[in-house]
GROMACS .gro file of C-alpha atoms in nm:
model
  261
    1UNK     CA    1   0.000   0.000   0.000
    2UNK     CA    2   0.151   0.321  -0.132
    3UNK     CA    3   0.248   0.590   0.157
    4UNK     CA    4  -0.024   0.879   0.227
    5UNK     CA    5   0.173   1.214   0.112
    6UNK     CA    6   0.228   1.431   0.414
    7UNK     CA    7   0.357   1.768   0.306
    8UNK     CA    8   0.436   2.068   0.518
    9UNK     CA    9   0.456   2.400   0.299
   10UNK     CA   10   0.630   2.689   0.483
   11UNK     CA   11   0.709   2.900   0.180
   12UNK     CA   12   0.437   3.164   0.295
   13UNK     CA   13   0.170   3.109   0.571
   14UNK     CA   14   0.259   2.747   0.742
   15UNK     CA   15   0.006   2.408   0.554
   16UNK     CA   16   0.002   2.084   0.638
   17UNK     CA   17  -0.157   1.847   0.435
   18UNK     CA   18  -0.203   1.448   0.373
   19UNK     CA   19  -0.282   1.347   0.039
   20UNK     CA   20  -0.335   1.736  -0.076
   21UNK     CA   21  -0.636   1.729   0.239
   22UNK     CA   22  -0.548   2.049   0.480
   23UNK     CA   23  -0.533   1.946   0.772
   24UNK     CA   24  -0.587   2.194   1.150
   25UNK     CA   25  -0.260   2.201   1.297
   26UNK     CA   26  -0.352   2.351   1.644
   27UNK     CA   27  -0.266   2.610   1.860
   28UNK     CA   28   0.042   2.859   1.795
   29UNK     CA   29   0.308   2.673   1.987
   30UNK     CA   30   0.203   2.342   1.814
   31UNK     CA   31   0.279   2.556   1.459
   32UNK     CA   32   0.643   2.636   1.599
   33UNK     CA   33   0.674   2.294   1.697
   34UNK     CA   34   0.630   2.131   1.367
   35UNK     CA   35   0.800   2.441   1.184
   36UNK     CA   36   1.104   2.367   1.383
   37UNK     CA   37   1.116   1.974   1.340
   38UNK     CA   38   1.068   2.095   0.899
   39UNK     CA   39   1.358   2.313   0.956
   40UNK     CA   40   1.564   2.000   1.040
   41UNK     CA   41   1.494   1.906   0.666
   42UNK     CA   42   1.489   1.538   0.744
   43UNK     CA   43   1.749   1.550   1.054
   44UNK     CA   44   1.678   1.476   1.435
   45UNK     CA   45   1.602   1.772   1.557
   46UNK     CA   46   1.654   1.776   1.994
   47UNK     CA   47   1.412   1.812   2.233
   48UNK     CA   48   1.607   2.121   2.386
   49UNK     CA   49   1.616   2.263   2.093
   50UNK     CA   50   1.268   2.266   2.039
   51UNK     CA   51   1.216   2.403   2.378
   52UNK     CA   52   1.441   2.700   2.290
   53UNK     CA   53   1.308   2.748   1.948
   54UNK     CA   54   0.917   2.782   2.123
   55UNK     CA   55   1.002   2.951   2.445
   56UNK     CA   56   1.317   3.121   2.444
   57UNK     CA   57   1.498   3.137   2.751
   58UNK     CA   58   1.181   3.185   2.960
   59UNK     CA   59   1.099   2.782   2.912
   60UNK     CA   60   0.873   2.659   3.192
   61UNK     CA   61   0.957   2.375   3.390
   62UNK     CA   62   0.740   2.172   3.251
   63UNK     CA   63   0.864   2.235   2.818
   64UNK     CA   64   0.979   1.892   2.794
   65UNK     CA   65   0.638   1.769   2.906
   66UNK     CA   66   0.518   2.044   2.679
   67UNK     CA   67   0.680   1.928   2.403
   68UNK     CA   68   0.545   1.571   2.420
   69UNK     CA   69   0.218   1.699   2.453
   70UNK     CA   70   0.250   1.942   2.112
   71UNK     CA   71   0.385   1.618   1.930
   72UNK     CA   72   0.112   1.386   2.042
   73UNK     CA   73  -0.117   1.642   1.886
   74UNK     CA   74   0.020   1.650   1.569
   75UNK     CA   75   0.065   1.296   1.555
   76UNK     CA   76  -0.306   1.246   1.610
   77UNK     CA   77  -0.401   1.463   1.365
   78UNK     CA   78  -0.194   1.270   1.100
   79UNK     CA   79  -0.365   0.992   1.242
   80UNK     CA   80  -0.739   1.141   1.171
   81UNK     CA   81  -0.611   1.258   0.830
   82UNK     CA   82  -0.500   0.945   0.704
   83UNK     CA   83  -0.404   0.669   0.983
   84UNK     CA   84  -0.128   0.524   1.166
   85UNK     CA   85   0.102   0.498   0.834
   86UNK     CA   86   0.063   0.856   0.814
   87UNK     CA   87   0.146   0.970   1.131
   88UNK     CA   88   0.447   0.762   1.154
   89UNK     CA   89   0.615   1.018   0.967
   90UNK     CA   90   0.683   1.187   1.290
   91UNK     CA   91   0.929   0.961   1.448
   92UNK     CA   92   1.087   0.991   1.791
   93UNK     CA   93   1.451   0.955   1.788
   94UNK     CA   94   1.655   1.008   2.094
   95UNK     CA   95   1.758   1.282   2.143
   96UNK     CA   96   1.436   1.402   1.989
   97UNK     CA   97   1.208   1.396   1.705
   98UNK     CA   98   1.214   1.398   1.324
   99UNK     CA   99   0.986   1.398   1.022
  100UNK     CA  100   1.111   1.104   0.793
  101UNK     CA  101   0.980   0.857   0.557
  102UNK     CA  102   0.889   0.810   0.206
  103UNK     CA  103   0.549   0.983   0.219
  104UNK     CA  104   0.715   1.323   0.389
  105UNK     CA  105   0.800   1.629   0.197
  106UNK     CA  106   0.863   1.995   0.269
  107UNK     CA  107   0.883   2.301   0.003
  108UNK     CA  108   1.141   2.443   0.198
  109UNK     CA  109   1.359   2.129   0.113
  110UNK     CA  110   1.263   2.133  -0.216
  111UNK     CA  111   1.297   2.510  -0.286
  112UNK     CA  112   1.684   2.447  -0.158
  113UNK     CA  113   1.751   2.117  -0.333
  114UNK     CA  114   1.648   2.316  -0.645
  115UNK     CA  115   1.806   2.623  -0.603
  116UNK     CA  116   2.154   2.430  -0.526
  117UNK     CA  117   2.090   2.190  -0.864
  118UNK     CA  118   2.029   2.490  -1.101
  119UNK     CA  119   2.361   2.679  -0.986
  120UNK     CA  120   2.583   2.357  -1.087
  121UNK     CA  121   2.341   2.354  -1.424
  122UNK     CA  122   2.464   2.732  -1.464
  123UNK     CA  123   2.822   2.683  -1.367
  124UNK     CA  124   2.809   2.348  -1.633
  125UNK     CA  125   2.725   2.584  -1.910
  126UNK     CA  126   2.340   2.531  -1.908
  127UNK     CA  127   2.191   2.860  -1.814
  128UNK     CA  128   1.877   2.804  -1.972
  129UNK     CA  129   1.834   2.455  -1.786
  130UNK     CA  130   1.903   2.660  -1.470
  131UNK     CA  131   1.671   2.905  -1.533
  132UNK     CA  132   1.350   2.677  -1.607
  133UNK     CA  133   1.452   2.541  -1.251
  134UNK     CA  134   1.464   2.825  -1.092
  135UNK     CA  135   1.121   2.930  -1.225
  136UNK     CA  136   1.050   2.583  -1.100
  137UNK     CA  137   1.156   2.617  -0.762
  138UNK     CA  138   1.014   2.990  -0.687
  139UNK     CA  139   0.641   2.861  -0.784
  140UNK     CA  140   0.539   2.716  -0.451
  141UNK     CA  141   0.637   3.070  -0.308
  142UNK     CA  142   0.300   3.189  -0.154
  143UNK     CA  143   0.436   3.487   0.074
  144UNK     CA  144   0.641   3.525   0.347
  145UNK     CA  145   0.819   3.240   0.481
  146UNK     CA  146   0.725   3.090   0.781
  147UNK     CA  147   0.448   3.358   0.770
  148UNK     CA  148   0.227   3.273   1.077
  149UNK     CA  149   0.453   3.112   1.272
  150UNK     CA  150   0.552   3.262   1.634
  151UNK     CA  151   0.919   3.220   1.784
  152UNK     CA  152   1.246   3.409   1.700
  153UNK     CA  153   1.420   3.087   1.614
  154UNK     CA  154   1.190   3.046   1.307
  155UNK     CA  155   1.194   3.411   1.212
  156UNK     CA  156   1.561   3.397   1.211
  157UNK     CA  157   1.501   3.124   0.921
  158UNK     CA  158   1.309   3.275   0.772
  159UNK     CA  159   1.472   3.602   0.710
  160UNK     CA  160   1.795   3.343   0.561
  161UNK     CA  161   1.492   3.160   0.322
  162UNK     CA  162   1.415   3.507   0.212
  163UNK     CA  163   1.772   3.600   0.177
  164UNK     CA  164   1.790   3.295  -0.055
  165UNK     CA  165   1.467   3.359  -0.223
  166UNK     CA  166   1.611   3.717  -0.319
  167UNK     CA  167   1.928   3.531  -0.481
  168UNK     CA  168   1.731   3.258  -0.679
  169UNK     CA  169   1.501   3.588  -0.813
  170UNK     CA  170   1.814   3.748  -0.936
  171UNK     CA  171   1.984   3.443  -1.072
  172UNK     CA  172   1.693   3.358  -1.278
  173UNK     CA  173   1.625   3.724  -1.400
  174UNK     CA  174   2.027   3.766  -1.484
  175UNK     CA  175   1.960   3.450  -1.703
  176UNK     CA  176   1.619   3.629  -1.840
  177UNK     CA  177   1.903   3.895  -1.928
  178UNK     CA  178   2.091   3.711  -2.113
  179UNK     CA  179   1.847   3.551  -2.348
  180UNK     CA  180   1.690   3.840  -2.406
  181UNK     CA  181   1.371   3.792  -2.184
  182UNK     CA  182   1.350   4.156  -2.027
  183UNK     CA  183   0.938   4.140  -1.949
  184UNK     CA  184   1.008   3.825  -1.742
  185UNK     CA  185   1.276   4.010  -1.503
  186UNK     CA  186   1.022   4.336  -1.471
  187UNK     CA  187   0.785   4.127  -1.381
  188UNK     CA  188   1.008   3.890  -1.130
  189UNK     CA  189   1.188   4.163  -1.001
  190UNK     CA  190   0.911   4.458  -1.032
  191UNK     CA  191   0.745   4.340  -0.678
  192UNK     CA  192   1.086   4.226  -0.541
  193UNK     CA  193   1.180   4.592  -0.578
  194UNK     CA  194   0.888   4.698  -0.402
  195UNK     CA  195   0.942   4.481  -0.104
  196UNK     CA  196   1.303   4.495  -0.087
  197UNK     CA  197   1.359   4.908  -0.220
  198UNK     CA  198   1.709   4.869  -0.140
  199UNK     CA  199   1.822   4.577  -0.303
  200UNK     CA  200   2.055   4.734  -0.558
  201UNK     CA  201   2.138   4.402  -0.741
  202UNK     CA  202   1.784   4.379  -0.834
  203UNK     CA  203   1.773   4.745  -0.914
  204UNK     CA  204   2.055   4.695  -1.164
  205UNK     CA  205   1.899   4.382  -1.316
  206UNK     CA  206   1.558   4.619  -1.341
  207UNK     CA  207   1.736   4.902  -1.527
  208UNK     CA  208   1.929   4.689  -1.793
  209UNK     CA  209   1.586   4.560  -1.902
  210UNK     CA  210   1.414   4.914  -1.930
  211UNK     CA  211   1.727   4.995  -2.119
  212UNK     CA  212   1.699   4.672  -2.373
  213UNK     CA  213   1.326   4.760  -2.392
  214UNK     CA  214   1.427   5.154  -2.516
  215UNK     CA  215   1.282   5.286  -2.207
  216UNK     CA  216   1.575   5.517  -2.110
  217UNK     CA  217   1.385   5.747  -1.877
  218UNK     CA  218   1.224   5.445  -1.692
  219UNK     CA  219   1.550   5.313  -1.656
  220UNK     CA  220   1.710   5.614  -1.524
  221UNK     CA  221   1.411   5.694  -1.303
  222UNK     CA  222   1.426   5.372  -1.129
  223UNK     CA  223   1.850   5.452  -1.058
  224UNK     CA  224   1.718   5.804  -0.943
  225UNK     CA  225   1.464   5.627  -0.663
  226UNK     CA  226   1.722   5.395  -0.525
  227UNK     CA  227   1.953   5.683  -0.491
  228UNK     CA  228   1.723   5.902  -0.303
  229UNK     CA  229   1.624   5.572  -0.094
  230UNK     CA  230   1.953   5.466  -0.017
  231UNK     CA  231   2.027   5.829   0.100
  232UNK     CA  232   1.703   5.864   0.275
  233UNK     CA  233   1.731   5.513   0.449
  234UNK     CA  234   2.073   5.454   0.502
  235UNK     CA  235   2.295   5.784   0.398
  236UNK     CA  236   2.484   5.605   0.174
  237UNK     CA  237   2.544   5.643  -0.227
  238UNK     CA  238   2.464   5.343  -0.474
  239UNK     CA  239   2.728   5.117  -0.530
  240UNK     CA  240   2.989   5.166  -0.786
  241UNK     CA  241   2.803   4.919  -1.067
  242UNK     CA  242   2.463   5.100  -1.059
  243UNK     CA  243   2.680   5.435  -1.035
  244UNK     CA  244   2.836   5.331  -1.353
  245UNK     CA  245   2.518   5.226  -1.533
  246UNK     CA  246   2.383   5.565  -1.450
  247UNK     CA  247   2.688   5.782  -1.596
  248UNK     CA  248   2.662   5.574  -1.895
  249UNK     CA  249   2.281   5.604  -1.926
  250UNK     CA  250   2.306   6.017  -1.906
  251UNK     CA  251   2.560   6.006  -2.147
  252UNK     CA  252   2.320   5.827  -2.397
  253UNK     CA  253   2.511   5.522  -2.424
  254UNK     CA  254   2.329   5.153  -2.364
  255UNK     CA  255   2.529   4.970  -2.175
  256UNK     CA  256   2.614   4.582  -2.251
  257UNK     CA  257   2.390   4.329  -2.110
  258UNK     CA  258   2.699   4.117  -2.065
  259UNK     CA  259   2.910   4.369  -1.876
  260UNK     CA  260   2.623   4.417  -1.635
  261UNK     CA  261   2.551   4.070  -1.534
   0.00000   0.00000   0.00000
């Protein structure tokens, strides 16, 4: 009898499901609890680790206990979603707990294990391999990572996943670049911009596709609002690349794609 799928999405507001079903995950400690055993991607992750990663260094006396009790929850919902097969995903394992076993997968994991496979494809000469799979692997994005999820342990991932999220985005748009796709990065990097207004890779990457599209004073205006943000924000000047791009866009010359990615 083929394994019941038990997936835990964390690429935006935290899912678990069995067999695509949703199923109720609890209360907001129970959330951090399974988000930190999915952050162990797999690995044993230790009870006193999960005790810091819910409560901090104001853990009762009675976390350990606690932590049982959140893990018996989950595995009982598994249980009502789709029996004791299923919830044996959630294994105990001294010196704590994992998720493991052919039915369980995370986005998170695959997001990585993607991300990781289409930099080799790129460094092996196959940007346009690497750039389906990074379209690939940015799909299951929903939001924020992590985005309901309580404890400073799991934000702290989740700023890194966003950090990486931010790289795969301008990876795939400097491959967009190349092969001469400049609507795809606007439209990859257009609300990256507006999240992340100080990002000036992805301000650079923006601007060389205005520029390939003829649209000089777009790409010039967006140089002139990071500037002004990055001066607001931070009192600091753009880098030297976007500084150069902007010299060479005043003087009415259009800079190489090549040269700028």
């Amino acid at each position: 009898m083929t394994a019941a799928a038990v997936r835990v999405s964390v690429l935006g507001p935290m899912e678990l499901t069995v067999d695509g079903r949703p199923v109720a995950i609890g209360a907001p400690q129970t959330r951090t609890v399974l988000a930190l055993l999915a952050l162990g991607s797999g690995g044993v992750v230790p009870v006193d680790r999960i005790v810091e990663g819910v409560w901090g260094e104001r853990s009762p006396r009675s976390a350990v206990l606690k932590v049982q009790g959140h893990v018996s929850a989950l595995r009982k919902a598994l249980c009502a979603a789709g029996g004791p097969d299923t919830a044996a995903v959630l294994v105990t394992r001294p010196p704590g707990y994992q998720l493991v076993g052919p039915g369980y997968c995370c986005d998170m994991d695959e997001f990585t294990g993607s991300a990781r496979q289409a930099s080799a494809l790129a460094a092996a000469g196959d940007p346009e391999a690497a750039c389906e799979l990074l379209d690939q692997a940015l799909r299951p994005w929903r939001g924020p990572a992590f985005a309901d999820v309580p404890g400073e342990e799991v934000r702290l991932h989740a700023a890194r996943l966003e950090q990486l999220r931010s790289i795969a985005l301008e990876e795939k748009a400097t491959h967009d670049l190349r092969r001469g796709r400049y609507w795809a990065v606007l439209e990859d990097l257009g609300p990256e911009l507006d999240s992340n207004p100080l990002g000036e890779r992805a301000r650079e990457l923006v601007i060389h596709a205005y520029l390939r599209l003829g649209q000089r004073h777009a790409a010039l205006a967006c140089y002139e609002t990071g500037r002004t943000l990055l001066q607001d924000e931070l009192g600091i000047s753009p880098g030297q690349s976007l500084q150069r791009l902007a010299r060479l866009i005043r003087h009415g010359a259009t800079p190489d794609v090549e040269a700028g990615v």
